[in-house]
Amino acid sequence: MSMDDGTRAVRAGLPEPEQYEPTLPGPVFAAHFHLSGEPVGPYTYGRETNPTWTHLERAIGDLEAPGERVETTVFASGMAAVSAVLLSQARTGDVVVLPDDGYQALPLVRQQLEAYGVEVRTAPTGGDAQLELLEGAKLLWLETPSNPGLDVCDVRRLVEAAHAADVLVAVDNTLATPLGQRPMELGADFSVASDTKGMTGHGDILLGHVTCRDPQLAAEVRRWRKVVGAIPGPMEAWLAHRSLATLQLRIDRQCATALTLAEALSARADVTGLRYPGLPGDPSYPTAVRQMRRFGSVVSFELADERTAERFLAALRLVDDATSFGGVRSTAERRARWGGDAVAAGFVRFSVGAEDPADLIADVQSALDAASH
C-alpha cells in the first residue's frame, strides 16, 4: 500500500493487530528471556535483542527506505551509531575520508581511528571537496547539511564516484531526518543519525541509528553494538517510537518556520553569514533542492561579536539558550563557546521549534534590536 510521509510516520513499525493488545506494545524490560535448548530465536539476552528495539528499528527502516528491505540498528546515542560504522569498517592501514566541518565530536573519532593506525583525510562539505580524496579509501563519510555550517554536498555525485573506486559511503542524516532526505535512495551504504534530535523531537532522550541495505554491513554494525554494549534502554526506544508518530507534523511546522525566520533575518543589516539550505539565495540551495524534500529546522548566522550574540540570546523569551537541535521548543546557542568548530565568536546556531511562527519571529526581532543597543 502506498503511503505518504504522515501516514507512514504514524503507522511505521507497528505490529500486526492482536485482539485486546495495545497498538504499540509497551517497553519490554528484560535482561534475559526464557530460553531452553540451543540459543536460537529472536530474543535471547538483553544486550543482543529486545522486542521494543525491533518495533523501533522496523519503524525507522520504513521511514529511511519505504518499500525496501533494509536493516536498522538502534544505539544509545548518535555518537554510538557514528562510532559503530567507522570502527566496525576501518582497519589498520585503511583510509577514511571525513568532512573537516562536521559535528563537533567527529574529531574525537578521528583521533581514535588514527590511534588504531587508520589514515584519515579531511575536506570541507561544500563544493563536494571530498571527491579529491577518494583514491585508495575504504570509507567516505558525508554530513549533509553539515553541522553547524549548513553546507550541502551532492550525495549522488559523491556516491557514484566512491562506488566506482570501491569505497563505501556513510551519510550522517541527522539534520535532515528521513523526511527531509533519504540517503538510501541516493545510493549510500549507511544512513546514520542522532535520533536525539529531530527524529524524536522532544529533547528528552539520547538515541541513534544506522540503516543499511547490505545484510553483511548491517551484521557488522550490529555485532559492534553487541561487543561494546552501546544499547538503548527499552524505555528510550519506546518513547522514540511513540514520538515518530508526530514526525511529519513537527518537521513540516519547523521547516516552514525556519524558512520564514531565514527570510526575516536576511532583511537585517546586523545579521551576516546567514545560512539555510531552503533559502533560494543560499549557496547550497541548488544542490539541496535536487536531493532534499525538506530543509531542516536549523538556521545559522553571525552577529557582530561574542558580546552581541550573548546579549541576543539573553534577550530571547521564547527560545532556550541550549545546545542540540530539532526539538519542539526552539533553542539557540553561541556555538563558539564549545570550541572545536571553525566559527566566529558571534556565530549563532538557531533550532526552530513548533511555536507559532509570528510569535517566534517577533521574539527574535525584539532580541536582535535589544542586542544592537
Coordinates of C-alpha atoms in Angstrom, one line a residue:
M1 CA 0.0 0.0 0.0
S2 CA 1.4 3.4 -1.0
M3 CA 1.5 5.9 1.9
D4 CA 2.6 9.5 2.2
D5 CA 5.0 10.7 4.9
G6 CA 2.5 11.5 7.6
T7 CA 0.7 8.2 7.3
R8 CA 3.9 6.2 7.2
A9 CA 5.2 8.0 10.3
V10 CA 2.0 7.2 12.2
R11 CA 2.0 3.6 11.2
A12 CA 5.7 2.7 11.0
G13 CA 6.8 -0.3 12.9
L14 CA 3.5 -1.3 14.5
P15 CA 2.9 -5.0 15.0
E16 CA 0.0 -6.8 13.4
P17 CA -3.2 -6.1 15.2
E18 CA -4.0 -8.6 18.0
Q19 CA -7.2 -8.6 19.9
Y20 CA -7.1 -6.8 23.2
E21 CA -3.5 -5.9 22.8
P22 CA -2.2 -2.3 22.6
T23 CA -1.5 -0.9 19.1
L24 CA 2.0 0.0 20.3
P25 CA 3.2 -2.6 22.9
G26 CA 4.8 -1.1 26.0
P27 CA 8.5 -1.3 26.6
V28 CA 9.9 -4.7 27.4
F29 CA 12.2 -4.6 30.4
A30 CA 14.3 -7.8 30.4
A31 CA 17.9 -8.8 30.8
H32 CA 17.1 -12.3 29.7
F33 CA 14.3 -14.4 28.2
H34 CA 13.0 -17.9 28.7
L35 CA 15.5 -20.0 26.6
S36 CA 15.7 -23.7 26.7
G37 CA 17.9 -25.8 24.5
E38 CA 20.1 -24.1 21.8
P39 CA 20.3 -20.3 22.0
V40 CA 18.4 -19.6 18.8
G41 CA 15.4 -17.4 18.2
P42 CA 14.7 -13.7 18.1
Y43 CA 15.3 -12.9 21.8
T44 CA 17.9 -14.5 23.9
Y45 CA 19.8 -11.9 26.0
G46 CA 19.1 -8.2 26.6
R47 CA 22.4 -6.9 25.2
E48 CA 21.7 -8.5 21.9
T49 CA 18.0 -8.1 21.1
N50 CA 14.8 -6.7 22.6
P51 CA 11.2 -6.6 21.2
T52 CA 11.0 -2.9 21.8
W53 CA 14.1 -2.3 19.7
T54 CA 12.6 -4.5 17.0
H55 CA 9.5 -2.3 16.6
L56 CA 11.5 0.9 16.6
E57 CA 14.1 -0.5 14.1
R58 CA 11.4 -1.6 11.7
A59 CA 9.7 1.8 12.0
I60 CA 13.0 3.7 11.3
G61 CA 13.8 1.4 8.4
D62 CA 10.4 2.0 6.9
L63 CA 11.0 5.8 7.0
E64 CA 14.5 5.5 5.7
A65 CA 13.7 3.4 2.7
P66 CA 9.9 2.8 2.1
G67 CA 9.1 -0.5 0.5
E68 CA 12.7 -1.7 0.5
R69 CA 14.4 -4.4 2.5
V70 CA 16.8 -2.6 4.8
E71 CA 18.1 -3.3 8.3
T72 CA 18.3 -0.7 11.1
T73 CA 20.2 -0.9 14.3
V74 CA 19.4 1.4 17.2
F75 CA 22.0 2.7 19.6
A76 CA 22.3 4.5 22.9
S77 CA 23.3 7.8 21.2
G78 CA 24.1 9.3 17.9
M79 CA 27.8 9.1 18.6
A80 CA 27.4 5.4 19.4
A81 CA 25.9 5.0 15.9
V82 CA 28.7 7.1 14.2
S83 CA 31.4 5.1 16.0
A84 CA 29.8 1.8 15.1
V85 CA 30.0 2.5 11.4
L86 CA 33.5 3.9 11.4
L87 CA 35.1 1.5 13.9
S88 CA 33.4 -1.6 12.5
Q89 CA 34.6 -0.9 9.0
A90 CA 38.1 0.6 9.3
R91 CA 41.2 -1.5 10.0
T92 CA 44.8 -0.6 10.5
G93 CA 46.2 0.6 7.1
D94 CA 42.8 1.7 5.8
V95 CA 42.0 5.2 4.6
V96 CA 38.8 7.0 5.8
V97 CA 37.6 10.3 4.3
L98 CA 35.8 12.7 6.7
P99 CA 34.4 16.2 6.4
D100 CA 36.5 18.8 8.2
D101 CA 33.4 20.9 9.1
G102 CA 31.2 18.1 10.6
Y103 CA 29.8 17.6 14.0
Q104 CA 32.0 18.7 16.9
A105 CA 32.7 15.2 18.3
L106 CA 33.8 13.8 14.9
P107 CA 37.4 14.9 15.5
L108 CA 37.4 12.6 18.6
V109 CA 36.5 9.7 16.4
R110 CA 39.3 10.8 14.0
Q111 CA 41.8 10.6 16.9
Q112 CA 40.7 7.1 17.8
L113 CA 40.9 6.0 14.2
E114 CA 44.4 7.4 13.9
A115 CA 45.4 5.7 17.1
Y116 CA 44.4 2.4 15.5
G117 CA 46.6 3.1 12.5
V118 CA 43.9 4.3 10.1
E119 CA 44.8 7.2 7.8
V120 CA 42.2 10.0 7.9
R121 CA 41.8 12.5 5.2
T122 CA 39.5 15.6 5.5
A123 CA 38.0 18.2 3.2
P124 CA 35.1 20.6 3.5
T125 CA 31.5 19.6 2.8
G126 CA 30.8 22.4 0.3
G127 CA 31.8 22.0 -3.3
D128 CA 32.0 18.2 -3.0
A129 CA 35.6 18.7 -1.9
Q130 CA 35.9 15.2 -0.6
L131 CA 35.8 13.9 -4.1
E132 CA 39.6 14.6 -4.5
L133 CA 40.5 12.3 -1.5
L134 CA 38.8 9.1 -2.6
E135 CA 41.8 7.2 -4.1
G136 CA 42.6 4.1 -2.1
A137 CA 40.0 4.9 0.6
K138 CA 37.8 2.3 2.4
L139 CA 35.0 4.6 3.6
L140 CA 33.7 8.1 2.8
W141 CA 31.8 9.9 5.5
L142 CA 29.4 12.6 4.5
E143 CA 27.5 15.0 6.7
T144 CA 24.9 17.0 4.7
P145 CA 23.7 19.5 5.7
S146 CA 26.8 20.0 7.8
N147 CA 26.5 21.0 11.4
P148 CA 26.7 23.8 12.2
G149 CA 27.7 25.5 8.9
L150 CA 24.8 24.1 6.9
D151 CA 26.8 23.3 3.8
V152 CA 25.4 20.7 1.4
C153 CA 27.2 18.2 -0.8
D154 CA 25.8 16.3 -3.8
V155 CA 25.3 12.9 -2.3
R156 CA 24.5 11.1 -5.7
R157 CA 27.7 12.5 -7.3
L158 CA 29.9 11.5 -4.4
V159 CA 28.3 8.1 -4.1
E160 CA 28.8 7.3 -7.7
A161 CA 32.5 8.4 -7.6
A162 CA 33.0 6.5 -4.4
H163 CA 31.4 3.3 -5.6
A164 CA 33.4 3.5 -8.8
A165 CA 36.5 3.5 -6.6
D166 CA 35.2 0.6 -4.4
V167 CA 34.6 3.0 -1.5
L168 CA 31.8 2.6 1.0
V169 CA 29.7 5.7 1.7
A170 CA 28.0 6.7 5.0
V171 CA 25.8 9.7 5.3
D172 CA 25.1 11.5 8.6
N173 CA 21.4 12.5 8.0
T174 CA 20.8 13.9 11.5
L175 CA 19.8 17.4 10.4
A176 CA 17.5 16.4 7.5
T177 CA 15.9 13.3 9.0
P178 CA 14.4 10.7 6.6
L179 CA 11.5 13.1 5.8
G180 CA 14.0 15.6 4.5
Q181 CA 16.4 13.4 2.7
R182 CA 16.8 9.7 2.2
P183 CA 20.5 8.6 1.8
M184 CA 19.4 5.1 0.9
E185 CA 17.6 6.4 -2.2
L186 CA 20.7 8.5 -3.1
G187 CA 22.8 5.3 -3.1
A188 CA 24.6 5.5 0.3
D189 CA 25.6 2.2 2.0
F190 CA 24.9 3.6 5.5
S191 CA 22.4 6.2 6.7
V192 CA 23.3 7.3 10.2
A193 CA 21.6 9.8 12.6
S194 CA 21.4 11.0 16.1
D195 CA 17.8 10.5 16.9
T196 CA 18.2 12.7 19.9
K197 CA 17.5 15.5 17.5
G198 CA 14.6 15.8 15.0
M199 CA 13.6 12.2 14.9
T200 CA 12.3 12.1 18.5
G201 CA 12.0 15.9 18.7
H202 CA 11.4 16.5 22.4
G203 CA 14.9 16.8 23.8
D204 CA 14.4 14.2 26.4
I205 CA 16.2 11.0 25.2
L206 CA 19.5 10.1 23.7
L207 CA 19.3 7.7 20.8
G208 CA 21.0 6.9 17.4
H209 CA 20.6 4.6 14.5
V210 CA 22.3 3.1 11.5
T211 CA 20.4 1.8 8.5
C212 CA 22.0 -0.5 5.8
R213 CA 20.7 -2.2 2.7
D214 CA 23.5 -4.8 2.6
P215 CA 22.9 -7.5 5.2
Q216 CA 26.6 -8.1 5.7
L217 CA 27.3 -4.5 6.6
A218 CA 24.3 -4.5 8.9
A219 CA 25.6 -7.6 10.6
E220 CA 28.9 -5.9 11.2
V221 CA 27.3 -2.8 12.7
R222 CA 25.0 -5.0 14.9
R223 CA 28.0 -7.0 16.1
W224 CA 29.8 -3.8 17.1
R225 CA 26.8 -2.8 19.2
K226 CA 26.9 -6.2 20.9
V227 CA 30.7 -6.0 21.5
V228 CA 30.7 -2.5 23.1
G229 CA 27.2 -2.7 24.6
A230 CA 26.1 0.6 23.2
I231 CA 22.4 -0.3 23.6
P232 CA 19.4 1.9 24.2
G233 CA 17.2 1.4 27.2
P234 CA 13.8 -0.1 26.3
M235 CA 12.0 3.0 27.7
E236 CA 14.0 5.3 25.5
A237 CA 13.3 3.1 22.5
W238 CA 9.6 3.0 23.3
L239 CA 9.5 6.8 23.7
A240 CA 11.3 7.2 20.4
H241 CA 8.8 5.0 18.6
R242 CA 5.9 6.9 20.1
S243 CA 7.5 10.2 19.1
L244 CA 7.8 9.1 15.4
A245 CA 4.0 9.4 15.0
T246 CA 4.3 13.2 15.1
L247 CA 7.4 13.4 12.9
Q248 CA 5.8 14.9 9.9
L249 CA 3.7 17.3 11.9
R250 CA 6.7 18.6 13.7
I251 CA 9.1 18.7 10.8
D252 CA 6.7 20.4 8.5
R253 CA 6.0 23.1 11.0
Q254 CA 9.7 23.6 11.9
C255 CA 10.9 23.7 8.3
A256 CA 8.2 26.2 7.3
T257 CA 9.0 28.5 10.2
A258 CA 12.8 28.1 9.7
L259 CA 12.4 29.4 6.2
T260 CA 10.3 32.3 7.4
L261 CA 12.9 33.1 10.1
A262 CA 15.7 32.9 7.5
E263 CA 13.8 35.3 5.2
A264 CA 13.3 37.7 8.1
L265 CA 16.9 37.6 9.1
S266 CA 18.0 38.2 5.5
A267 CA 16.5 41.7 5.7
R268 CA 18.5 42.7 8.7
A269 CA 21.8 44.6 8.4
D270 CA 23.0 43.4 11.8
V271 CA 22.9 39.7 10.7
T272 CA 25.7 38.4 8.4
G273 CA 26.7 34.9 7.2
L274 CA 23.1 33.7 7.1
R275 CA 22.7 30.0 6.1
Y276 CA 19.6 27.9 5.5
P277 CA 19.6 25.4 2.6
G278 CA 16.0 26.1 1.8
L279 CA 16.6 29.8 1.2
P280 CA 16.7 30.4 -2.6
G281 CA 19.8 32.7 -2.2
D282 CA 21.7 30.2 -0.1
P283 CA 24.9 28.8 -1.7
S284 CA 23.7 25.3 -1.0
Y285 CA 20.2 25.8 -2.4
P286 CA 20.8 24.5 -6.0
T287 CA 22.2 21.2 -4.6
A288 CA 19.7 20.9 -1.7
V289 CA 16.6 21.2 -3.9
R290 CA 17.9 18.2 -6.0
Q291 CA 18.2 15.8 -3.1
M292 CA 16.1 17.2 -0.2
R293 CA 12.4 17.2 0.3
R294 CA 12.5 19.3 3.4
F295 CA 15.4 21.5 4.5
G296 CA 15.6 21.1 8.3
S297 CA 14.9 23.2 11.3
V298 CA 18.3 24.8 11.8
V299 CA 19.3 28.3 10.7
S300 CA 22.8 29.7 11.3
F301 CA 24.0 33.3 11.3
E302 CA 26.6 35.7 12.7
L303 CA 26.2 38.7 14.9
A304 CA 28.9 41.3 15.3
D305 CA 30.8 39.7 18.2
E306 CA 30.6 37.5 21.3
R307 CA 29.0 40.2 23.4
T308 CA 26.3 40.9 20.8
A309 CA 25.5 37.3 20.5
E310 CA 25.3 36.8 24.2
R311 CA 23.0 39.9 24.5
F312 CA 20.8 38.4 21.8
L313 CA 20.5 35.1 23.5
A314 CA 19.8 36.7 26.9
A315 CA 17.0 38.8 25.4
L316 CA 15.1 35.9 23.8
R317 CA 11.9 34.9 25.7
L318 CA 10.6 32.0 23.7
V319 CA 13.9 30.4 22.9
D320 CA 16.1 28.4 25.3
D321 CA 19.8 29.0 25.4
A322 CA 20.8 25.4 24.9
T323 CA 22.7 23.0 22.7
S324 CA 21.3 20.3 20.4
F325 CA 18.6 20.9 17.8
G326 CA 15.4 19.5 16.3
G327 CA 13.1 19.9 19.4
V328 CA 9.6 21.2 19.6
R329 CA 10.9 24.1 21.7
S330 CA 13.2 26.5 19.9
T331 CA 16.8 26.6 21.1
A332 CA 19.8 28.8 20.2
E333 CA 23.4 29.0 21.2
R334 CA 26.6 30.8 20.5
R335 CA 28.4 27.8 19.1
A336 CA 31.9 29.0 19.6
R337 CA 31.5 28.6 23.4
W338 CA 32.3 24.9 22.9
G339 CA 35.4 25.3 20.9
G340 CA 36.2 22.8 18.1
D341 CA 34.0 24.4 15.4
A342 CA 35.6 26.8 12.9
V343 CA 33.0 29.5 13.5
A344 CA 33.2 33.2 14.5
A345 CA 32.7 34.3 18.1
G346 CA 29.3 35.7 17.2
F347 CA 28.1 32.6 15.3
V348 CA 24.6 31.5 16.4
R349 CA 23.0 28.1 15.6
F350 CA 19.3 28.5 15.9
S351 CA 17.0 25.5 16.1
V352 CA 13.4 26.3 15.2
G353 CA 10.7 24.6 17.2
A354 CA 6.9 24.3 16.9
E355 CA 5.9 27.7 18.3
D356 CA 3.6 29.9 16.3
P357 CA 5.7 31.5 13.6
A358 CA 4.6 35.1 14.2
D359 CA 5.4 34.8 18.0
L360 CA 8.8 33.3 17.3
I361 CA 9.8 35.9 14.7
A362 CA 8.7 38.7 16.9
D363 CA 10.7 37.4 19.7
V364 CA 13.8 37.1 17.5
Q365 CA 13.4 40.6 16.1
S366 CA 13.0 42.1 19.5
A367 CA 16.0 40.3 20.8
L368 CA 18.1 41.4 17.9
D369 CA 17.0 45.0 18.5
A370 CA 18.0 44.7 22.1
A371 CA 21.3 43.2 21.3
S372 CA 22.2 46.1 19.0
H373 CA 21.7 48.8 21.5

